[in-house]
Short mmCIF file of C-alpha atoms in Angstrom, two decimals:
data_model
loop_
_atom_site.label_atom_id
_atom_site.label_comp_id
_atom_site.label_asym_id
_atom_site.label_seq_id
_atom_site.Cartn_x
_atom_site.Cartn_y
_atom_site.Cartn_z
CA MET A 1 -3.38 -1.89 13.30
CA TRP A 2 -3.07 -4.16 9.52
CA ARG A 3 -4.89 -6.36 12.00
CA GLN A 4 -7.07 -4.43 12.60
CA VAL A 5 -7.78 -2.91 8.82
CA LEU A 6 -7.32 -6.08 6.91
CA PRO A 7 -10.57 -8.05 7.45
CA VAL A 8 -12.37 -5.04 7.27
CA LEU A 9 -10.96 -4.98 4.01
CA LEU A 10 -11.05 -8.63 3.17
CA LEU A 11 -14.49 -8.23 4.64
CA LEU A 12 -15.02 -5.63 1.76
CA SER A 13 -14.03 -6.72 -1.10
CA LEU A 14 -15.81 -10.55 -1.73
CA ALA A 15 -19.01 -8.53 -0.54
CA ARG A 16 -20.88 -7.23 -3.98
CA PRO A 17 -23.38 -9.02 -4.24
CA ALA A 18 -23.66 -10.10 -7.49
CA HIS A 19 -27.17 -7.97 -8.74
CA ALA A 20 -26.35 -5.74 -6.89
CA ARG A 21 -26.12 -1.73 -8.52
CA PRO A 22 -22.76 0.47 -9.64
CA PRO A 23 -22.77 4.08 -8.07
CA GLU A 24 -24.41 6.24 -10.85
CA ASP A 25 -21.89 7.35 -12.31
CA ALA A 26 -23.15 11.09 -13.27
CA TYR A 27 -19.91 13.73 -13.51
CA ALA A 28 -20.99 15.74 -15.62
CA TYR A 29 -17.83 19.18 -15.91
CA GLY A 30 -18.55 21.67 -13.00
CA SER A 31 -21.03 19.74 -11.22
CA THR A 32 -20.41 18.77 -7.19
CA ALA A 33 -19.03 15.76 -7.91
CA PHE A 34 -16.74 16.45 -10.58
CA SER A 35 -15.80 18.98 -8.50
CA HIS A 36 -14.95 16.46 -5.45
CA LEU A 37 -13.25 14.71 -7.39
CA VAL A 38 -11.15 17.77 -7.74
CA GLU A 39 -10.94 19.10 -4.42
CA GLU A 40 -9.90 15.82 -3.64
CA SER A 41 -6.87 15.95 -5.87
CA TYR A 42 -5.45 19.82 -4.74
CA ARG A 43 -5.96 17.72 -0.28
CA LEU A 44 -4.38 15.13 -1.04
CA THR A 45 -1.62 17.19 -3.33
CA GLY A 46 -0.65 19.51 -0.79
CA ALA A 47 -1.27 22.24 -3.26
CA LYS A 48 -1.52 25.34 -0.97
CA GLY A 49 -1.42 28.88 -2.97
CA LEU A 50 -1.79 26.53 -6.02
CA GLU A 51 -4.67 28.32 -9.12
CA PRO A 52 -7.62 26.41 -8.66
CA PHE A 53 -8.42 23.70 -11.53
CA TYR A 54 -11.56 25.35 -13.20
CA PRO A 55 -10.20 29.60 -13.82
CA TRP A 56 -6.95 27.75 -14.61
CA PHE A 57 -8.79 24.86 -17.98
CA GLU A 58 -11.48 27.59 -18.58
CA ALA A 59 -8.84 30.73 -19.71
CA ALA A 60 -6.67 27.85 -20.99
CA TYR A 61 -9.46 27.32 -23.62
CA ALA A 62 -10.46 31.01 -23.96
CA ARG A 63 -6.16 31.12 -25.12
CA TYR A 64 -6.94 27.75 -26.93
CA ALA A 65 -10.82 28.54 -28.98
CA GLY A 66 -11.20 32.15 -28.77
CA GLU A 67 -14.39 32.43 -26.64
CA GLY A 68 -15.38 30.77 -23.01
CA LEU A 69 -15.52 27.17 -22.62
CA ARG A 70 -18.76 27.53 -20.46
CA GLN A 71 -20.61 29.31 -22.64
CA SER A 72 -19.43 26.63 -25.33
CA LEU A 73 -20.79 23.73 -23.54
CA GLU A 74 -23.54 24.65 -22.57
CA ALA A 75 -24.08 26.03 -26.63
CA ARG A 76 -23.21 22.46 -27.97
CA ARG A 77 -25.64 21.34 -25.04
CA ARG A 78 -28.28 24.12 -26.19
CA THR A 79 -27.39 22.26 -30.39
CA TYR A 80 -27.73 19.01 -29.20
CA SER A 81 -31.30 18.98 -27.90
CA ARG A 82 -31.99 20.81 -30.39
CA LEU A 83 -31.36 17.82 -33.17
CA ARG A 84 -34.28 15.27 -34.50
CA PRO A 85 -33.07 12.14 -33.21
CA SER A 86 -31.34 11.32 -36.45
CA GLN A 87 -28.97 13.99 -36.65
CA LYS A 88 -27.85 12.99 -33.17
CA ALA A 89 -25.37 10.05 -33.96
CA ALA A 90 -22.84 12.89 -36.31
CA PHE A 91 -23.28 15.59 -33.68
CA GLU A 92 -22.25 13.55 -31.37
CA ARG A 93 -19.06 12.01 -32.33
CA GLN A 94 -18.82 15.63 -33.47
CA SER A 95 -18.27 16.59 -29.40
CA ALA A 96 -16.25 13.72 -28.73
CA ILE A 97 -13.60 14.94 -31.24
CA TRP A 98 -13.72 18.60 -29.81
CA ALA A 99 -13.58 17.53 -26.85
CA TYR A 100 -10.20 14.65 -27.45
CA ARG A 101 -8.57 17.53 -29.18
CA THR A 102 -9.32 20.19 -26.54
CA VAL A 103 -7.41 18.16 -23.38
CA LYS A 104 -4.76 17.43 -25.65
CA ALA A 105 -4.14 21.06 -26.18
CA LEU A 106 -5.34 22.45 -22.88
CA ILE A 107 -2.88 19.73 -21.16
CA PRO A 108 -0.36 18.13 -23.05
CA HIS A 109 2.34 16.68 -21.03
CA PHE A 110 1.47 12.60 -21.15
CA SER A 111 2.59 11.13 -16.89
CA LEU A 112 2.97 7.78 -15.48
CA GLU A 113 4.23 9.43 -12.24
CA ARG A 114 1.51 12.26 -11.59
CA GLY A 115 -0.91 13.14 -13.96
CA TYR A 116 -3.76 11.40 -12.96
CA GLU A 117 -4.07 14.87 -9.74
CA PHE A 118 -5.93 17.56 -10.99
CA ALA A 119 -2.94 19.43 -9.85
CA TYR A 120 -0.62 18.40 -11.43
CA ALA A 121 -2.94 19.43 -14.49
CA VAL A 122 -2.46 22.94 -13.70
CA ARG A 123 0.89 23.16 -12.17
CA ASN A 124 3.11 20.62 -14.92
CA GLY A 125 0.76 19.95 -17.63
CA GLU A 126 0.15 17.17 -17.36
CA ARG A 127 -2.74 14.13 -17.93
CA GLN A 128 -2.85 10.79 -17.43
CA CYS A 129 -5.39 8.84 -18.94
CA LEU A 130 -7.58 8.43 -16.12
CA LEU A 131 -7.73 11.64 -15.48
CA GLN A 132 -8.17 12.04 -19.70
CA SER A 133 -10.75 9.56 -20.13
CA VAL A 134 -12.57 11.10 -16.60
CA LEU A 135 -12.59 15.25 -17.83
CA ILE A 136 -13.29 14.36 -21.40
CA ALA A 137 -16.41 12.33 -20.08
CA GLY A 138 -17.36 15.01 -17.57
CA MET A 139 -17.25 17.80 -20.75
CA LEU A 140 -19.17 15.50 -22.53
CA GLN A 141 -22.42 14.70 -19.78
CA ARG A 142 -22.41 18.46 -19.31
CA ILE A 143 -23.41 18.59 -23.40
CA GLY A 144 -26.08 16.03 -22.34
CA LEU A 145 -24.56 12.93 -23.87
CA ARG A 146 -23.96 9.67 -22.39
CA ALA A 147 -20.37 8.98 -21.40
CA GLY A 148 -18.20 7.89 -18.87
CA ALA A 149 -14.58 5.78 -18.04
CA VAL A 150 -13.67 2.45 -18.08
CA MET A 151 -11.80 0.25 -18.22
CA VAL A 152 -9.12 -1.07 -20.95
CA TRP A 153 -7.35 -4.67 -19.87
CA LYS A 154 -5.98 -5.48 -23.54
CA ASN A 155 -5.40 -2.22 -25.97
CA LEU A 156 -5.33 -2.03 -29.81
CA HIS A 157 -2.93 -3.69 -31.01
CA GLY A 158 -4.11 -7.12 -28.27
CA GLN A 159 -1.19 -6.56 -26.41
CA VAL A 160 -2.31 -7.69 -22.98
CA SER A 161 -3.02 -5.93 -19.42
CA ASN A 162 -3.52 -6.17 -15.98
CA LEU A 163 -6.05 -3.10 -16.38
CA GLY A 164 -3.00 -1.28 -17.61
CA HIS A 165 -5.08 1.70 -18.98
CA VAL A 166 -8.54 4.31 -18.87
CA SER A 167 -10.85 4.99 -22.41
CA THR A 168 -13.78 6.85 -22.27
CA LEU A 169 -16.31 4.73 -23.46
CA LEU A 170 -19.63 7.32 -24.82
CA ARG A 171 -23.44 5.86 -25.53
CA LEU A 172 -23.85 6.37 -29.14
CA SER A 173 -27.85 6.96 -30.65
CA ASP A 174 -27.28 4.62 -33.09
CA GLY A 175 -27.40 2.04 -30.59
CA HIS A 176 -23.50 1.64 -30.31
CA ASP A 177 -21.05 2.43 -28.50
CA LEU A 178 -17.53 4.63 -28.99
CA LEU A 179 -14.11 4.47 -27.65
CA VAL A 180 -12.97 8.18 -26.72
CA ASP A 181 -8.45 8.32 -26.00
CA ALA A 182 -6.41 10.92 -25.01
CA SER A 183 -3.14 9.07 -25.81
CA GLU A 184 -4.16 7.36 -28.77
CA PRO A 185 -2.67 9.54 -32.30
CA GLU A 186 -7.26 9.46 -33.14
CA PRO A 187 -9.80 9.83 -31.12
CA PHE A 188 -11.36 6.61 -31.93
CA PRO A 189 -9.12 3.50 -31.12
CA GLU A 190 -10.30 -0.14 -31.40
CA HIS A 191 -9.27 -1.14 -27.94
CA GLN A 192 -10.11 -4.87 -28.34
CA GLY A 193 -10.53 -5.54 -24.23
CA LEU A 194 -12.40 -3.62 -21.55
CA PHE A 195 -13.92 -3.79 -18.64
CA THR A 196 -16.71 -2.17 -16.87
CA TRP A 197 -20.60 -2.81 -15.94
CA ASP A 198 -22.87 -5.39 -17.00
CA ALA A 199 -26.10 -4.72 -16.26
CA ALA A 200 -28.27 -8.49 -17.63
CA VAL A 201 -25.75 -9.77 -14.10
CA GLY A 202 -25.82 -7.13 -12.17
CA ASP A 203 -21.73 -7.35 -11.68
CA TYR A 204 -18.39 -6.45 -12.88
CA ARG A 205 -17.01 -8.43 -16.52
CA PHE A 206 -14.62 -8.69 -18.79
CA LEU A 207 -15.51 -8.12 -22.40
CA GLU A 208 -14.23 -8.41 -25.65
CA PRO A 209 -16.27 -5.26 -28.13
CA ARG A 210 -17.02 -6.47 -31.37
CA PHE A 211 -16.28 -3.11 -34.14
CA ALA A 212 -18.09 -2.28 -37.36
CA PRO A 213 -15.58 -0.40 -39.52
CA ASP A 214 -16.44 2.46 -38.46
CA HIS A 215 -14.95 2.30 -35.09
CA GLU A 216 -18.03 1.58 -33.56
CA ILE A 217 -18.98 -1.08 -31.16
CA GLN A 218 -22.15 -2.99 -32.23
CA ALA A 219 -21.85 -5.56 -29.85
CA TYR A 220 -19.38 -7.17 -26.30
CA ARG A 221 -18.27 -10.66 -25.97
CA LEU A 222 -18.41 -11.93 -22.30
CA VAL A 223 -14.54 -13.27 -21.32
CA GLY A 224 -14.83 -16.88 -19.58
CA ASN A 225 -18.03 -17.95 -21.06
CA GLY A 226 -18.00 -16.87 -24.88
CA HIS A 227 -21.79 -15.44 -24.28
CA GLU A 228 -22.79 -12.06 -26.69
CA ALA A 229 -23.68 -8.97 -24.79
CA PRO A 230 -25.90 -6.25 -26.43
CA VAL A 231 -24.74 -3.00 -26.24
CA GLY A 232 -27.16 -1.52 -23.68
CA GLU A 233 -26.56 -4.48 -21.67
CA ILE A 234 -23.00 -2.56 -20.61
CA ALA A 235 -22.29 0.50 -18.75
CA PRO A 236 -18.93 2.75 -18.75
CA LEU A 237 -18.04 2.65 -14.63
CA GLY A 238 -19.86 4.28 -12.07
CA LEU A 239 -17.96 7.18 -10.22
CA ARG A 240 -17.67 5.45 -6.65
CA TYR A 241 -15.46 2.93 -9.05
CA LEU A 242 -13.24 5.92 -11.10
CA GLN A 243 -12.51 6.79 -7.56
CA SER A 244 -11.33 4.13 -5.76
CA GLN A 245 -9.83 3.96 -9.20
CA PHE A 246 -7.24 8.11 -8.25
CA TYR A 247 -7.09 6.46 -4.82
CA TYR A 248 -5.21 2.85 -6.92
CA TYR A 249 -2.71 5.01 -8.96
CA ARG A 250 -1.63 7.32 -6.04
CA GLY A 251 -1.32 4.48 -4.53
CA GLU A 252 0.75 2.53 -7.13
CA ARG A 253 2.64 5.77 -7.01
CA ALA A 254 3.21 6.74 -3.99
CA PRO A 255 6.91 8.31 -3.71
CA ASN A 256 8.99 5.73 -2.77
CA GLY A 257 5.83 2.59 -2.39
CA PHE A 258 4.74 -0.06 -4.53
CA ILE A 259 7.43 1.19 -7.42
CA GLY A 260 10.37 0.35 -5.28
CA PRO A 261 13.04 1.27 -4.85
CA SER A 262 10.69 1.57 -1.30
CA THR A 263 11.44 2.22 1.38
CA PRO A 264 9.30 1.30 4.63
CA GLN A 265 7.72 5.48 5.21
CA GLY A 266 6.59 4.66 0.86
CA LEU A 267 5.66 1.51 1.86
CA ALA A 268 2.82 3.05 4.26
CA ALA A 269 2.12 5.49 2.19
CA SER A 270 0.99 2.91 -1.30
CA ALA A 271 -0.55 0.20 1.98
CA GLY A 272 -3.29 3.93 3.15
CA PHE A 273 -4.13 5.08 -0.34
CA LEU A 274 -5.00 1.55 -1.45
CA GLN A 275 -7.12 0.66 0.99
CA GLN A 276 -8.95 3.74 1.21
CA ALA A 277 -9.52 2.76 -3.22
CA VAL A 278 -10.54 -0.78 -1.40
CA ARG A 279 -13.08 1.31 0.65
CA LEU A 280 -14.63 3.04 -1.82
CA GLU A 281 -14.88 0.13 -4.25
CA PRO A 282 -14.14 -2.89 -2.49
CA GLY A 283 -15.08 -4.76 -6.82
CA ASN A 284 -11.97 -2.99 -7.48
CA PRO A 285 -9.74 -5.88 -8.74
CA LEU A 286 -6.52 -4.09 -9.56
CA ALA A 287 -6.38 -2.07 -5.79
CA VAL A 288 -8.21 -5.83 -4.06
CA TYR A 289 -4.63 -7.88 -5.62
CA VAL A 290 -2.22 -4.96 -5.10
CA LEU A 291 -2.58 -4.55 -1.92
CA GLY A 292 -1.43 -7.45 -1.09
CA LEU A 293 2.28 -6.79 -3.10
CA VAL A 294 2.43 -3.86 -0.71
CA TYR A 295 1.28 -5.64 3.06
CA ARG A 296 4.37 -8.66 0.67
CA LYS A 297 7.26 -6.09 0.27
CA GLN A 298 6.19 -4.43 3.70
CA GLY A 299 6.46 -8.00 5.60
CA GLN A 300 2.73 -9.01 6.75
CA LEU A 301 2.74 -11.84 4.53
CA GLU A 302 -0.13 -13.39 5.90
CA ALA A 303 -1.81 -10.56 5.19
CA ALA A 304 -1.00 -10.63 1.88
CA ARG A 305 -1.85 -13.82 0.85
CA GLN A 306 -5.56 -13.12 2.18
CA GLN A 307 -5.35 -9.57 0.52
CA ILE A 308 -3.92 -12.09 -3.21
CA ARG A 309 -5.96 -14.82 -2.92
CA ALA A 310 -9.57 -12.46 -2.13
CA GLY A 311 -7.83 -10.31 -5.69
CA TYR A 312 -8.23 -13.45 -7.45
CA GLN A 313 -11.50 -14.78 -6.80
CA LEU A 314 -12.82 -10.99 -7.63
CA TYR A 315 -10.24 -11.45 -11.62
CA ALA A 316 -12.18 -15.25 -11.69
CA ARG A 317 -15.31 -13.30 -11.08
CA TYR A 318 -15.00 -11.49 -13.67
CA GLY A 319 -13.45 -14.05 -15.94
CA PHE A 320 -9.87 -13.10 -16.26
CA ILE A 321 -7.28 -14.10 -14.82
CA PRO A 322 -3.74 -11.56 -15.91
CA ASP A 323 -0.13 -13.52 -15.61
CA GLY A 324 0.41 -11.60 -12.33
CA PRO A 325 -2.86 -12.72 -10.13
CA LYS A 326 -2.21 -16.04 -11.30
CA ALA A 327 1.00 -16.48 -10.03
CA ALA A 328 1.07 -14.16 -6.97
CA TYR A 329 -1.69 -16.71 -5.99
CA THR A 330 0.44 -19.80 -7.00
CA TRP A 331 2.76 -17.58 -4.43
CA ALA A 332 -0.74 -17.68 -1.91
CA GLY A 333 -1.10 -20.90 -1.88
CA GLU A 334 -4.98 -21.46 -2.23
#
């Protein structure tokens, strides 16, 4: 079976034209796109009989805030639409703090194992960086703000990872960006390295933000060539990339799968989720690369080598190659 799947996945992983546009990134809370993410989570976790996400989340908000969530979102949207341009940035920051506090209060437990699933937010009160970032961005979009999610490859302490975190990115009316992150004790961290879409080159890029004293991002440096990009050229990740990332985490965290101890059944589950992640977004370097690692654990060595090379080429194209893909590439050979 893998001999049939592999060539398709490799072609997909390199298929995005250099100047293609990312998918639309609109997924406001309550929208069809947001609801699809929720429904997919319930379907894949087999959450039959579990209370639906929206009633659960909104009832929790009513207990927390003493008012309805949708009414609160609509009130904020109306207020925002009436503000003068000079007033908007302050309201955007305040709304980001509100969404940050709301998500942390309503979904209090952080879980790498299951927190990426909306179903487990309901069942166990668990969240993880991708889910919380999409939820915060969706709430801010519902108000009318320009928000989305980005990957983090260097955190606020300068620690480098292989795209190991997700954060919300908010575009302010003053022309700056602001990171909003429910994993941190304060809402506006200064993560030192981001991965997202660069509209000027029409491709994904590894970036290093340049911060002002108030945590706002004034500009970005493109990793790999050192050129500076203005804020207006940078956009959050599209919805299709985020869908791909949900599948990536399902593959990474499948029981007895990629993160061992592994069984043949667990590895097969990991491979299936990661294959879907690559189909959804062939330009997701983490999904392309880790699928190769799963093939290697399965003993499918030629498939692993080809997949790892494809992932390595994506990292190189985007401007930065983490240590893991470098080592795997050495194993795979040129």
